[in-house]
PDB file of C-alpha atoms in Angstrom:
ATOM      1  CA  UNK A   1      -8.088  14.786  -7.846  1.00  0.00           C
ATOM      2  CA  UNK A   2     -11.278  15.601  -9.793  1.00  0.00           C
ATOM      3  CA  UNK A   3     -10.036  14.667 -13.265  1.00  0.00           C
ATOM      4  CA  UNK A   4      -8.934  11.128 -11.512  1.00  0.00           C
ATOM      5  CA  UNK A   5     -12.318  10.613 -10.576  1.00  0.00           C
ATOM      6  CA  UNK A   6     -13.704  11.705 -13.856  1.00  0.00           C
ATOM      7  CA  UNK A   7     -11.252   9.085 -15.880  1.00  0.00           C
ATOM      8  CA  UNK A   8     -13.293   6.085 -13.764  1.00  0.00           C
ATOM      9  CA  UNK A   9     -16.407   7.446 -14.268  1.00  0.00           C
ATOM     10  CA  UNK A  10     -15.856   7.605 -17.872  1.00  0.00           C
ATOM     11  CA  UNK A  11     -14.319   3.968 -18.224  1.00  0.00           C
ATOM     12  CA  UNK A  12     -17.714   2.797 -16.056  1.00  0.00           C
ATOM     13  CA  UNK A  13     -20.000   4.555 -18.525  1.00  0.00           C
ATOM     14  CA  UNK A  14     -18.453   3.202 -21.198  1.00  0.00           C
ATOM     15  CA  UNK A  15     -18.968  -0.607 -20.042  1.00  0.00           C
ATOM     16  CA  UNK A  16     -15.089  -0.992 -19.891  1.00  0.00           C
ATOM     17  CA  UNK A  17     -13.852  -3.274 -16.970  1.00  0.00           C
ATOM     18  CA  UNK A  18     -12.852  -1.648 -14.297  1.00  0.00           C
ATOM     19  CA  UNK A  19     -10.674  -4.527 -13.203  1.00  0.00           C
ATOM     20  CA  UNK A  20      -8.170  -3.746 -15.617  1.00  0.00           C
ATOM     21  CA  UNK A  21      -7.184  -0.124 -13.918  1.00  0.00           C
ATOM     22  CA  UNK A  22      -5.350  -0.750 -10.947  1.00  0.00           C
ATOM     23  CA  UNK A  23      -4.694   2.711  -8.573  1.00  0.00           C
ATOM     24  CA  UNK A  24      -1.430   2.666  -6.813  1.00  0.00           C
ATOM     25  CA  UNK A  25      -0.368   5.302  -3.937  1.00  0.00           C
ATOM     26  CA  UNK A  26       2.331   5.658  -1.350  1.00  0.00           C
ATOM     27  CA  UNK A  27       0.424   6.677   1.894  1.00  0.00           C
ATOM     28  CA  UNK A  28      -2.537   5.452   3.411  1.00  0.00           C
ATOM     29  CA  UNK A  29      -3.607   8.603   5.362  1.00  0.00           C
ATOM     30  CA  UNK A  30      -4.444  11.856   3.841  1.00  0.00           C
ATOM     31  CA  UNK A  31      -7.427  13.428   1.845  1.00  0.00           C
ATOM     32  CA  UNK A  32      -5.856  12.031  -1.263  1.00  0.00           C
ATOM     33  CA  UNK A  33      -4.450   8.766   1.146  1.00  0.00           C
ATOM     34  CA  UNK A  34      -5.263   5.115  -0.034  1.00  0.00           C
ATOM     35  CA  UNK A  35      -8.305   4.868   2.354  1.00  0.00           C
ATOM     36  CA  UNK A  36      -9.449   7.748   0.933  1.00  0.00           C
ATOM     37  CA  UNK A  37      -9.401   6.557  -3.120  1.00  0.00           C
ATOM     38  CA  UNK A  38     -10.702   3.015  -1.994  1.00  0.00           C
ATOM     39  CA  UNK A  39     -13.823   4.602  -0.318  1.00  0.00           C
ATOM     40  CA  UNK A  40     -14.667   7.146  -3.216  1.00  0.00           C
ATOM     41  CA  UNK A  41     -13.759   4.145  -5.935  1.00  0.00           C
ATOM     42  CA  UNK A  42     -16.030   1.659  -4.225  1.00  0.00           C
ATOM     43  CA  UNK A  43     -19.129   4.186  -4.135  1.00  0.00           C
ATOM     44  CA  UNK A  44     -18.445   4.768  -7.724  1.00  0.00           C
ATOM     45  CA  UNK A  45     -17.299   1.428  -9.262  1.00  0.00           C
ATOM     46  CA  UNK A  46     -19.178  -0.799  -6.610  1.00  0.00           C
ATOM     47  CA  UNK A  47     -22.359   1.136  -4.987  1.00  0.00           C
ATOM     48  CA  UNK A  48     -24.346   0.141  -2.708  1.00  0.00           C
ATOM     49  CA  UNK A  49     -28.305  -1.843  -3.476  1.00  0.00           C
ATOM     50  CA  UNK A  50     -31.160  -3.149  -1.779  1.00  0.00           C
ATOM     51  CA  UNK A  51     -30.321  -6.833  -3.428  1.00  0.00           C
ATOM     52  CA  UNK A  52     -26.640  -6.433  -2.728  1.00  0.00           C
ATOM     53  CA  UNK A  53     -25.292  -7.519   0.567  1.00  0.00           C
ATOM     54  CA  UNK A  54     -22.751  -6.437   2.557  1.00  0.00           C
ATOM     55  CA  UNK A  55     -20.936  -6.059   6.279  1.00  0.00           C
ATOM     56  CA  UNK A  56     -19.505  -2.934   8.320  1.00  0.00           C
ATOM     57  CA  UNK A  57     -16.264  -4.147   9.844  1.00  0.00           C
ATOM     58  CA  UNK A  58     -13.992  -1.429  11.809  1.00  0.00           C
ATOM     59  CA  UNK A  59     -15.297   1.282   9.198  1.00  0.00           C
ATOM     60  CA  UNK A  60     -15.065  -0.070   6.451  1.00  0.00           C
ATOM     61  CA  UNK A  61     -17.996  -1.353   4.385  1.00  0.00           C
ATOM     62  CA  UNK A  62     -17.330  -4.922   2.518  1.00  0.00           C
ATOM     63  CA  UNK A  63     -19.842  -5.468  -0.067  1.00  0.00           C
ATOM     64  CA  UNK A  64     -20.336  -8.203  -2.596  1.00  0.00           C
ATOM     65  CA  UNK A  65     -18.032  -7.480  -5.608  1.00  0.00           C
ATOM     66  CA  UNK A  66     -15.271  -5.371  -4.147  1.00  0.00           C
ATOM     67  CA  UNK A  67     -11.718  -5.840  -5.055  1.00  0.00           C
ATOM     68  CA  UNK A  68      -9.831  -6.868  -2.065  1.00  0.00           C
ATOM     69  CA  UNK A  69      -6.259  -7.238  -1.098  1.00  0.00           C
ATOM     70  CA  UNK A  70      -4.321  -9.406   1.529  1.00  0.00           C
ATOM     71  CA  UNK A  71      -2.505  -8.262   3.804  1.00  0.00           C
ATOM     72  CA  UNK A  72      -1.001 -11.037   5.676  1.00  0.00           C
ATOM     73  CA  UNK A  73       0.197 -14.127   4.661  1.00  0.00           C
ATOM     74  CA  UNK A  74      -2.263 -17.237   5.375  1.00  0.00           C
ATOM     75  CA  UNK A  75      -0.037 -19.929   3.980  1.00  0.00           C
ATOM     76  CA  UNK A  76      -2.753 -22.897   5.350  1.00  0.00           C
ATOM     77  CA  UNK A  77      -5.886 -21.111   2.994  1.00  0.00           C
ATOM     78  CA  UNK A  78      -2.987 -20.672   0.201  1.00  0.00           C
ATOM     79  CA  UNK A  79      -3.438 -16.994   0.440  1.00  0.00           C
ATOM     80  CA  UNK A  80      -0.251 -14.524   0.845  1.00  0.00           C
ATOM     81  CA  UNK A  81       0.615 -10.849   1.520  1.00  0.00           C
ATOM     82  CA  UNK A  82      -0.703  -8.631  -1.889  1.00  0.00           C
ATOM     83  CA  UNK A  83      -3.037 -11.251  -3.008  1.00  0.00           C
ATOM     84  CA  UNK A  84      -6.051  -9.463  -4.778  1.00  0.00           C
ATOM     85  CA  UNK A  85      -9.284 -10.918  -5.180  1.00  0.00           C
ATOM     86  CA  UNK A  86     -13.017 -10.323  -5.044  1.00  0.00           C
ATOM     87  CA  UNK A  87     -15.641 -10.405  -2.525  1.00  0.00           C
ATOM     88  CA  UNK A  88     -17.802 -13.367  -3.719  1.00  0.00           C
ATOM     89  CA  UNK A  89     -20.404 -14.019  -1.171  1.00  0.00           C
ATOM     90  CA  UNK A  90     -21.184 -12.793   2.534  1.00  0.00           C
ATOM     91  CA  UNK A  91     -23.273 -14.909   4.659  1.00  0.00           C
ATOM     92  CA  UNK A  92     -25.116 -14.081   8.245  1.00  0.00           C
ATOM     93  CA  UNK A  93     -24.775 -16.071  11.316  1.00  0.00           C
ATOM     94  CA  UNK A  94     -28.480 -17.937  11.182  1.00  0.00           C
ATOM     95  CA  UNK A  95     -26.939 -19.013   7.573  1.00  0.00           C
ATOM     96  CA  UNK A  96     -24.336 -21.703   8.135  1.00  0.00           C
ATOM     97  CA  UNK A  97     -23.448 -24.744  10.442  1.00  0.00           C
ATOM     98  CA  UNK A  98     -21.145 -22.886  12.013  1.00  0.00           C
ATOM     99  CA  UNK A  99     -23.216 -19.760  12.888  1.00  0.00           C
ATOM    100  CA  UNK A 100     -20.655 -17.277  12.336  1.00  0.00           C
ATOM    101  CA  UNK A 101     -20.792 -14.451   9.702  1.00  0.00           C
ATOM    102  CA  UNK A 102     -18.782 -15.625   6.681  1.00  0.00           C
ATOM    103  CA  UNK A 103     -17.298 -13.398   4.000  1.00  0.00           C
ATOM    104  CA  UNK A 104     -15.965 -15.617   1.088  1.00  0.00           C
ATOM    105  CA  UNK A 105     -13.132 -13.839  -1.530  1.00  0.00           C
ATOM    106  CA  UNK A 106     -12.304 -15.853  -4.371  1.00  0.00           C
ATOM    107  CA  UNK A 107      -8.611 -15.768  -5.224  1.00  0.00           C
ATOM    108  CA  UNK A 108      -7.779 -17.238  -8.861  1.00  0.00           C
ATOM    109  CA  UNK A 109      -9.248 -20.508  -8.339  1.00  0.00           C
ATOM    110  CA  UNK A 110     -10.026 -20.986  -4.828  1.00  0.00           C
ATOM    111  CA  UNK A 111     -11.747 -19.620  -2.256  1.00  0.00           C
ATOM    112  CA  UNK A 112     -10.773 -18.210   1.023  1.00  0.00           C
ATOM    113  CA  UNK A 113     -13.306 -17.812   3.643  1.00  0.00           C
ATOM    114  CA  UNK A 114     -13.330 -15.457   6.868  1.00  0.00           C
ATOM    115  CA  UNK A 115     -15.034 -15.089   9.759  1.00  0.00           C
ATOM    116  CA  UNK A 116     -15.060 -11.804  11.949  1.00  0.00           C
ATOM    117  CA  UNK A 117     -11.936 -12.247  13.731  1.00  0.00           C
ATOM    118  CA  UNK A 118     -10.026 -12.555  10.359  1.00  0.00           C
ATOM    119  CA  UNK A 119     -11.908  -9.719   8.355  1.00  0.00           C
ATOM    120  CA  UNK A 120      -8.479  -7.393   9.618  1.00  0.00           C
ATOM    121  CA  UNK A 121      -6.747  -9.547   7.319  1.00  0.00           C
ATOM    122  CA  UNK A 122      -8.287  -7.950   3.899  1.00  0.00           C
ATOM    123  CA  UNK A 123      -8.819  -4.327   3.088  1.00  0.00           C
ATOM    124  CA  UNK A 124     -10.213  -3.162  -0.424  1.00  0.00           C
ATOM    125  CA  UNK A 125      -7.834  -3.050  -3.417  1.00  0.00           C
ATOM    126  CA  UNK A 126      -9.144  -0.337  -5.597  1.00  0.00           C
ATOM    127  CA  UNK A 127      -6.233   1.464  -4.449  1.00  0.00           C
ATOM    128  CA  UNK A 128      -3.307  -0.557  -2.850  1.00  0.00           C
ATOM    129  CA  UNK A 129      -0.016   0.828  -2.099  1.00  0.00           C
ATOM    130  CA  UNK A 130       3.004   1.024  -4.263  1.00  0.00           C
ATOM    131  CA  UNK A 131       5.066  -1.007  -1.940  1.00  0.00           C
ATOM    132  CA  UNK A 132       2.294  -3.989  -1.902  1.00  0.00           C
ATOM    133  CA  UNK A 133       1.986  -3.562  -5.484  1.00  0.00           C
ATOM    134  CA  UNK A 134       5.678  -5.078  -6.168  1.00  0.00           C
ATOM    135  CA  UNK A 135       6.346  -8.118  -8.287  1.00  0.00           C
ATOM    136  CA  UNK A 136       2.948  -7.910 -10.088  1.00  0.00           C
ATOM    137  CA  UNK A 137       1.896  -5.991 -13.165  1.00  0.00           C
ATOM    138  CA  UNK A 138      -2.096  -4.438 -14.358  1.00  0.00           C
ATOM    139  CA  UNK A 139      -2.799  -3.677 -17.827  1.00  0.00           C
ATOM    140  CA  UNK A 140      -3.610  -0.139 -16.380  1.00  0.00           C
ATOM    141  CA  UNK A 141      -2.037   1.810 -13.654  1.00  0.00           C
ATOM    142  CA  UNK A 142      -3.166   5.243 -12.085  1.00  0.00           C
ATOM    143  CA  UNK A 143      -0.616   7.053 -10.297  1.00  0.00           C
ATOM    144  CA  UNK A 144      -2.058  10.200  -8.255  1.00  0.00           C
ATOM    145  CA  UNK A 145       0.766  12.432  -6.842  1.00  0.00           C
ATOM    146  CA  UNK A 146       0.013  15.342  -4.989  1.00  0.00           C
ATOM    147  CA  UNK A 147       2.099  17.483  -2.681  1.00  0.00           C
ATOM    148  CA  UNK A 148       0.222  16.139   0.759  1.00  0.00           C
ATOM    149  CA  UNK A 149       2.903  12.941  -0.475  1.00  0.00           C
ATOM    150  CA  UNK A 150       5.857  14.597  -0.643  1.00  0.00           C
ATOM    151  CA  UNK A 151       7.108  12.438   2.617  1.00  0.00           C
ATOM    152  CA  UNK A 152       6.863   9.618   0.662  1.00  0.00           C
ATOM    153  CA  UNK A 153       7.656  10.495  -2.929  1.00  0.00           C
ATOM    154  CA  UNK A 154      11.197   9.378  -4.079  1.00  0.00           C
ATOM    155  CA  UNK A 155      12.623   8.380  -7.210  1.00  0.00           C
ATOM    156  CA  UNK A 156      12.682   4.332  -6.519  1.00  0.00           C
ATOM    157  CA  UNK A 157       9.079   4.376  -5.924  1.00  0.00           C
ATOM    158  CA  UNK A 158       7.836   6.535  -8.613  1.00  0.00           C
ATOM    159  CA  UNK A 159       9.981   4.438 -11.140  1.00  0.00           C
ATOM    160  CA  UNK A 160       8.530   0.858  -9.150  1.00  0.00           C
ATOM    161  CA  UNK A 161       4.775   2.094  -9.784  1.00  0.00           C
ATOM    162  CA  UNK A 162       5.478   3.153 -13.524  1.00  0.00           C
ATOM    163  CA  UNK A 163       7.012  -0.161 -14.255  1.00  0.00           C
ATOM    164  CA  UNK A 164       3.791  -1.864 -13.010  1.00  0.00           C
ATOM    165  CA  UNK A 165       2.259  -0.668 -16.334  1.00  0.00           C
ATOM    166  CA  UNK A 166       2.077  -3.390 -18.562  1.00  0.00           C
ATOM    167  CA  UNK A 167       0.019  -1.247 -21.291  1.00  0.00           C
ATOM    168  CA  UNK A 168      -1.044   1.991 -20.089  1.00  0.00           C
ATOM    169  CA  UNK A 169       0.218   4.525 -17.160  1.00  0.00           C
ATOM    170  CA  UNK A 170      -1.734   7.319 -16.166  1.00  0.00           C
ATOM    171  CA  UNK A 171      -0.242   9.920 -13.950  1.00  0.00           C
ATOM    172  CA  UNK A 172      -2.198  12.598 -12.553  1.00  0.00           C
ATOM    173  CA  UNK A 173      -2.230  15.086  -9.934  1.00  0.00           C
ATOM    174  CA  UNK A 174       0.266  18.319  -9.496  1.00  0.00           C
ATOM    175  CA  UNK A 175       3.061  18.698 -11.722  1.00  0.00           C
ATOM    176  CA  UNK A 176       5.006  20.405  -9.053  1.00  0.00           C
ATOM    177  CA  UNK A 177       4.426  16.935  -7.076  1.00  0.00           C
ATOM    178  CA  UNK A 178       5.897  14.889  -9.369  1.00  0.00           C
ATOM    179  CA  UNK A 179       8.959  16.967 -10.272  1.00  0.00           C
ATOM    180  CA  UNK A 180      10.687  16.985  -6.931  1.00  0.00           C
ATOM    181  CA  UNK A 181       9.731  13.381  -6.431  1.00  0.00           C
ATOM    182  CA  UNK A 182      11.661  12.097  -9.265  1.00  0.00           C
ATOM    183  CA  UNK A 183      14.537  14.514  -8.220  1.00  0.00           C
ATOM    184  CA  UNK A 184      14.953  13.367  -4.827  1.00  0.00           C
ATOM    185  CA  UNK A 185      16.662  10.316  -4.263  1.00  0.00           C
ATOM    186  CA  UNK A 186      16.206   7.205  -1.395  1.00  0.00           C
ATOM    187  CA  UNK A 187      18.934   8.168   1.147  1.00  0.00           C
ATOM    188  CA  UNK A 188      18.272   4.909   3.376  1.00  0.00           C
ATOM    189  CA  UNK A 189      21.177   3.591   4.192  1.00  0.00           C
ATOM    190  CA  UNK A 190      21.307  -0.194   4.277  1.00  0.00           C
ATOM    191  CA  UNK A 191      24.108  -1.122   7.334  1.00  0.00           C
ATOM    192  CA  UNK A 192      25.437  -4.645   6.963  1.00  0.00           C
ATOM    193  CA  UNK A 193      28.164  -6.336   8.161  1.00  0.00           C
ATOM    194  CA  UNK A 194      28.881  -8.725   5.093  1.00  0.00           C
ATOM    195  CA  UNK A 195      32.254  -6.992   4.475  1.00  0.00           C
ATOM    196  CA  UNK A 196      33.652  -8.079   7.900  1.00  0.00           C
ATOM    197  CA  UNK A 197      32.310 -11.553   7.581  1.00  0.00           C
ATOM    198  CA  UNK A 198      34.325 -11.797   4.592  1.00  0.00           C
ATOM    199  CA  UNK A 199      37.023 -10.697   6.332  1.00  0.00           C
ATOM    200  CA  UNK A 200      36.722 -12.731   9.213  1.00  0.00           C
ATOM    201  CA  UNK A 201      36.177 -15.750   6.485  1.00  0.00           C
ATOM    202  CA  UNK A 202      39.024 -15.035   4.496  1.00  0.00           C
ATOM    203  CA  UNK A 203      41.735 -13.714   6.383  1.00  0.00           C
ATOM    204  CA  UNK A 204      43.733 -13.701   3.108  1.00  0.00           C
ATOM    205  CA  UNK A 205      42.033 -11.180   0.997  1.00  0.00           C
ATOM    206  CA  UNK A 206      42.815  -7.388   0.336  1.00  0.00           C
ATOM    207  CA  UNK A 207      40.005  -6.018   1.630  1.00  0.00           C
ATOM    208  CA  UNK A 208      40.371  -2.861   3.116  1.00  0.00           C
ATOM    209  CA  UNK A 209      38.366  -2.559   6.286  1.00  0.00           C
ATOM    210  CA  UNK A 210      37.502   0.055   8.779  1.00  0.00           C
ATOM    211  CA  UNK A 211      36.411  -0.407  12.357  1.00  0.00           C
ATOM    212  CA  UNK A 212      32.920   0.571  11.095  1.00  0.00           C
ATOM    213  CA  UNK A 213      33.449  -2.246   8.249  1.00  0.00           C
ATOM    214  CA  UNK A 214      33.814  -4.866  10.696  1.00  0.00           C
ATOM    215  CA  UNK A 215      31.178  -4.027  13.201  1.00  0.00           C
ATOM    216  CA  UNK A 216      29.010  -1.321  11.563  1.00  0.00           C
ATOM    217  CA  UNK A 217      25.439  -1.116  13.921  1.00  0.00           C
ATOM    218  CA  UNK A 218      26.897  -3.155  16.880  1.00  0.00           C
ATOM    219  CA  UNK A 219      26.508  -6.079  14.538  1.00  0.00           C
ATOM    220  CA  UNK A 220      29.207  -8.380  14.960  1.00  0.00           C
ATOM    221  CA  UNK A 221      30.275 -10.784  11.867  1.00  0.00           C
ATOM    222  CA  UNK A 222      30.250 -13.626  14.723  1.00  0.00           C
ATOM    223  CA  UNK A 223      27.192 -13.537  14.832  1.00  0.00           C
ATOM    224  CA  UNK A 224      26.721 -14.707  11.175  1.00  0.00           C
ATOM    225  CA  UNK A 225      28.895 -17.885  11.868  1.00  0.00           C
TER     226      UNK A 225
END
């Protein structure tokens, strides 16, 4: 992971924005984990100063200027699931009419503002999963893979975190890694019991169906009707 580390350090020396690389991984736990990257990323992209402030909540430290990322969907502040944003302003209890501690993220163009019991709701977003990164894009992804992922590395998710690239893909790690992830395919099954529905719908169709067809998982069509 050192040479992943190096690339940011580079970019930050160089006065390039940082906002453009996005990091995407598919575990949260590990040495090389999600939690992991966003702690080392925010101590190197977003350190720590006298004149900037910042809150401990649940370990975690969220500081003026971190990227952040939704987790759950808060339809009445206009905020959903994978929203990213940035920590704007953090205010102490003495400091507002309400005399709760306030951390404010800005979103686009508005402003979402939590108080303790909602802090749960937003982690950072130096590093967010592949699965929370679908449906957007970055001008720059980073895609560590390393053997402590290999319960998670499959061909589908590779390919979905490449094709968040909208200029530039970076993939580093081991080689060995990568290989067997892009050779091993997504053997979820998806049960459904559409085909008996049909069935049930249209009594006059040739479709073939087995036992299993009709009520595969204890699902019964009925109860689609």
């Amino acid at each position: 992971m050192r040479p992943f580390y190096k690339y940011f350090r580079r970019r930050n020396k160089k006065g390039m924005d940082v906002n453009d690389i996005q990091v995407l991984a598919p575990m949260y736990r590990s040495q090389a984990g999600i939690d992991t990257i966003n702690k080392a990323l925010q101590e190197l992209i977003n350190p720590p100063k006298n004149t900037k402030r910042q809150i401990i909540y649940m370990e975690k430290t969220f500081r003026v200027g971190d990227r952040v990322i939704q987790l759950v969907n808060q339809p009445e502040d206009g905020v959903f699931n994978g929203d990213i944003g940035k920590v704007a302003a953090i205010f102490k209890e003495e400091e507002n009419t309400d005399h709760e501690e306030q951390l404010v993220v800005v979103f686009d163009d508005k402003e979402v503002v939590y108080v303790r019991k909602d802090y749960g709701n937003i982690t950072h977003a130096y590093c967010i999963s592949i699965h929370k990164s679908q449906g957007s894009e970055f001008p720059i992804v980073v895609m560590p893979i390393v053997n402590s992922y290999h319960r998670m590395l499959r061909k589908n998710l590779i390919y979905t975190a490449i094709t968040r690239a909208k200029q530039s893909l970076i993939i580093c790690g081991q080689q060995q890694a990568f290989l067997r992830g892009v050779e091993t395919m997504d053997t979820n099954k998806r049960n459904t019991s559409l085909r008996g529905l049909f069935a049930q719908r249209l009594p006059d169709t040739d479709l073939e169906l087995t036992d299993s067809d009709v009520e595969e998982d204890g699902i019964s069509p009925y109860d689609f009707m």
